[in-house]
């Protein structure tokens, strides 16, 4: 009995020793080979930290719930107080102007004033050409000459206003000064008498034919597509026309036709010219071209019946290259086809289709953010085209409204 009691006491003591040496519930054991122990306070702190980590915020979901519930995903970052950006409208690139009509449209609310000066020299044995090089002037049955050397000076002011970013309206007012020198080769009159060579000089200056009309960008290409710009231009009869200038019966050609003592500055015929321009940017070059048709309206002339100077088909094309941020260079070709003239609905005897072709070189330099200077040089490539054509333009923009 005593032995059994001693064994039981020994087992109880051993159990108490084992319990005393065992770690408390929830306490991490130290790594093997270390003698680190934790006090009761440390054990309570560790247990509290673990319990806090196991608690979940009712406003937050677990990673598994966030993945399974797309509504809980955070929204993408946005700029506070700023509306989303709208896609900007593309506009044709700037190029050096070498043709009569510009390629770039005027921005909305912007006014562009463009003073220009042009000099044209031409020589031909066709009087109709001497008036047609700058203004479509067509003189019928007034002068019979062998050679005409013509110098034309045109100072003009053009104004363009951007109604929208894709629509503008343009007005151009020219002032024309002309000086012609007409020479006659030796000829014989009906009696057989030789008429010596003579030279007759004439000049004229006055306002020219005012031109006006809208231009509209047809498309908004995506990627590298071309821009198409439609235009509709009207030409008035504000200039002095060939039928109201004075002639001198004492000064005649060898065939006896009186010569004009004052030169016209206008054509004398209203005209409507629709056209379409294509501009295609291919960095660093810009390709451009225009196709147009001018309808010259006929009119009744006292003593000559109804006259029609003939319609005109025109086309041009070229390429422009930006040299740097301020300078650009362009080269192009311009061609005009003038139809046959008619009188009372019938073609005038001896009238032919006239071909006028010119090679043009141009450069542009940006003086300031709002002012540039354009210079172009034209050289005739057909017998009926002007010998040389020099043009200087200085466009300046003014912001009147809009953005």
Coordinates of C-alpha atoms in Angstrom, one line a residue, residues 64-271:
X64 CA -10.8 36.1 -52.0
X65 CA -13.9 38.2 -51.8
X66 CA -12.3 41.1 -53.7
X67 CA -11.5 38.8 -56.6
X68 CA -14.9 37.2 -56.7
X69 CA -16.8 40.5 -56.5
X70 CA -16.0 42.9 -59.3
X71 CA -18.1 45.6 -57.8
X72 CA -15.7 45.9 -54.9
X73 CA -12.7 46.7 -57.3
X74 CA -11.3 50.2 -56.8
X75 CA -12.0 52.6 -59.7
X76 CA -9.2 53.8 -61.9
X77 CA -7.4 57.0 -60.8
X78 CA -8.9 60.2 -62.2
X79 CA -7.8 63.8 -62.1
X80 CA -10.0 65.7 -59.6
X81 CA -11.9 68.6 -61.0
X82 CA -10.9 68.0 -64.7
X83 CA -13.4 66.8 -67.3
X84 CA -12.3 64.0 -69.7
X85 CA -10.3 65.3 -72.7
X86 CA -12.2 65.6 -76.0
X87 CA -10.6 64.4 -79.2
X88 CA -9.1 67.3 -81.0
X89 CA -10.0 68.0 -84.6
X90 CA -7.2 67.5 -87.0
X91 CA -6.2 70.3 -89.4
X92 CA -4.2 70.3 -92.6
X93 CA -0.5 71.0 -92.0
X94 CA 1.0 74.4 -92.9
X95 CA 2.8 74.6 -96.2
X96 CA 4.5 77.4 -98.2
X97 CA 1.8 79.0 -100.3
X98 CA 2.6 79.0 -104.0
X99 CA -0.9 78.9 -105.6
X100 CA -3.6 81.5 -105.6
X101 CA -5.7 79.8 -102.9
X102 CA -4.1 78.8 -99.5
X103 CA -4.3 75.2 -98.3
X104 CA -4.7 75.7 -94.6
X105 CA -8.0 76.8 -93.1
X106 CA -8.3 79.6 -90.6
X107 CA -9.1 78.6 -87.0
X108 CA -12.4 79.5 -85.5
X109 CA -12.7 83.1 -84.4
X110 CA -9.5 84.1 -86.1
X111 CA -9.1 86.8 -88.7
X112 CA -6.2 86.7 -91.2
X113 CA -5.2 89.8 -93.1
X114 CA -2.9 89.1 -96.0
X115 CA -1.4 91.9 -98.0
X116 CA 0.4 90.8 -101.1
X117 CA 2.2 92.1 -104.2
X118 CA 2.6 90.3 -107.5
X119 CA 4.6 91.1 -110.6
X120 CA 3.9 89.3 -113.9
X121 CA 5.8 89.7 -117.2
X122 CA 4.5 88.1 -120.3
X123 CA 5.1 88.4 -124.0
X124 CA 2.9 86.9 -126.7
X125 CA 1.4 87.6 -130.1
X126 CA -2.0 86.9 -128.6
X127 CA -3.8 89.8 -127.0
X128 CA -6.2 87.5 -125.1
X129 CA -3.3 86.0 -123.1
X130 CA -1.9 89.4 -122.0
X131 CA -5.1 90.1 -120.1
X132 CA -5.5 86.5 -118.9
X133 CA -2.3 86.0 -117.0
X134 CA -3.6 87.6 -113.8
X135 CA -7.2 88.5 -114.5
X136 CA -9.3 86.5 -117.0
X137 CA -9.5 89.4 -119.5
X138 CA -10.5 88.6 -123.0
X139 CA -10.4 91.2 -125.7
X140 CA -12.3 90.4 -128.8
X141 CA -11.7 92.0 -132.2
X142 CA -10.1 95.2 -130.9
X143 CA -6.4 94.8 -131.6
X144 CA -4.5 93.1 -134.4
X145 CA -0.9 92.9 -133.4
X146 CA 2.2 90.9 -133.9
X147 CA 3.8 91.1 -130.5
X148 CA 2.8 92.3 -127.0
X149 CA 5.1 92.7 -124.1
X150 CA 3.0 93.1 -120.9
X151 CA 4.0 94.0 -117.3
X152 CA 1.3 93.7 -114.7
X153 CA 1.6 94.8 -111.0
X154 CA -1.1 93.7 -108.6
X155 CA -1.3 94.9 -105.0
X156 CA -4.1 93.2 -103.1
X157 CA -5.5 92.7 -99.6
X158 CA -7.2 89.4 -98.7
X159 CA -9.2 88.8 -95.5
X160 CA -10.1 85.3 -94.2
X161 CA -12.2 84.6 -91.2
X162 CA -12.7 81.2 -89.5
X163 CA -16.4 80.7 -88.9
X164 CA -15.7 77.2 -87.5
X165 CA -12.5 75.2 -87.4
X166 CA -13.6 73.6 -90.7
X167 CA -15.3 76.6 -92.4
X168 CA -13.9 79.9 -93.5
X169 CA -14.9 82.9 -95.7
X170 CA -12.4 84.8 -97.8
X171 CA -12.5 88.2 -99.6
X172 CA -9.8 89.5 -101.9
X173 CA -9.6 93.0 -103.2
X174 CA -6.9 93.7 -105.9
X175 CA -5.6 96.9 -107.3
X176 CA -4.1 96.5 -110.8
X177 CA -1.5 98.5 -112.8
X178 CA -0.7 97.4 -116.3
X179 CA 1.8 98.6 -118.9
X180 CA 1.8 97.1 -122.4
X181 CA 4.2 97.7 -125.2
X182 CA 2.9 96.7 -128.7
X183 CA 5.2 96.4 -131.6
X184 CA 4.3 95.9 -135.2
X185 CA 6.5 94.3 -137.8
X186 CA 6.9 95.8 -141.3
X187 CA 3.7 95.1 -143.3
X188 CA 2.1 96.3 -146.5
X189 CA -1.3 98.0 -146.8
X190 CA -3.8 97.1 -149.5
X191 CA -2.2 99.6 -151.9
X192 CA 1.2 97.8 -151.6
X193 CA 2.8 100.6 -149.5
X194 CA 5.2 99.3 -146.8
X195 CA 4.3 100.3 -143.3
X196 CA 7.4 100.7 -141.1
X197 CA 7.7 98.9 -137.7
X198 CA 6.1 100.9 -135.0
X199 CA 5.8 100.6 -131.2
X200 CA 2.7 101.7 -129.2
X201 CA 2.7 102.0 -125.4
X202 CA -0.4 101.9 -123.2
X203 CA -1.1 101.6 -119.6
X204 CA -4.0 101.4 -117.1
X205 CA -4.6 101.3 -113.4
X206 CA -7.7 100.8 -111.3
X207 CA -9.3 98.4 -108.9
X208 CA -9.5 94.8 -110.2
X209 CA -12.2 92.2 -109.9
X210 CA -13.1 91.5 -106.3
X211 CA -13.2 87.8 -105.4
X212 CA -15.0 86.1 -102.5
X213 CA -16.3 82.8 -101.3
X214 CA -16.2 80.1 -98.6
X215 CA -13.9 77.1 -98.1
X216 CA -14.9 74.0 -96.1
X217 CA -13.0 71.0 -94.8
X218 CA -15.0 68.0 -96.0
X219 CA -13.6 65.2 -93.8
X220 CA -11.7 64.4 -90.6
X221 CA -9.3 61.6 -91.7
X222 CA -8.1 59.1 -89.3
X223 CA -4.5 57.9 -89.3
X224 CA -2.6 59.2 -92.4
X225 CA -5.5 59.9 -94.7
X226 CA -5.7 63.0 -96.9
X227 CA -7.7 66.2 -96.0
X228 CA -10.2 67.3 -98.6
X229 CA -11.2 71.0 -98.8
X230 CA -14.0 72.3 -101.0
X231 CA -14.1 75.9 -102.2
X232 CA -16.6 78.1 -104.1
X233 CA -15.3 81.4 -105.3
X234 CA -17.1 84.1 -107.1
X235 CA -15.3 86.7 -109.3
X236 CA -17.1 90.1 -109.7
X237 CA -16.8 92.7 -112.5
X238 CA -15.6 95.6 -110.3
X239 CA -12.6 96.2 -112.5
X240 CA -12.6 98.3 -115.6
X241 CA -13.5 95.8 -118.4
X242 CA -12.2 95.8 -122.0
X243 CA -15.5 97.1 -123.4
X244 CA -15.4 100.4 -121.5
X245 CA -11.9 101.5 -122.0
X246 CA -11.2 104.3 -124.5
X247 CA -9.7 103.7 -128.0
X248 CA -8.1 106.1 -130.5
X249 CA -9.2 105.9 -134.1
X250 CA -6.0 107.7 -135.1
X251 CA -3.8 105.0 -133.6
X252 CA -4.5 101.7 -135.4
X253 CA -2.9 98.4 -136.1
X254 CA -1.7 97.6 -139.6
X255 CA -5.1 96.1 -140.4
X256 CA -6.8 99.3 -139.3
X257 CA -8.2 98.2 -135.9
X258 CA -8.2 101.0 -133.3
X259 CA -5.9 100.4 -130.4
X260 CA -6.8 100.9 -126.7
X261 CA -5.3 104.0 -125.2
X262 CA -6.2 102.7 -121.7
X263 CA -5.8 99.1 -120.6
X264 CA -8.5 97.2 -118.7
X265 CA -8.0 95.9 -115.1
X266 CA -10.9 93.5 -115.1
X267 CA -12.4 90.8 -117.3
X268 CA -15.9 92.2 -117.6
X269 CA -17.5 88.8 -117.0
X270 CA -18.9 87.4 -113.8
X271 CA -17.4 84.0 -112.9

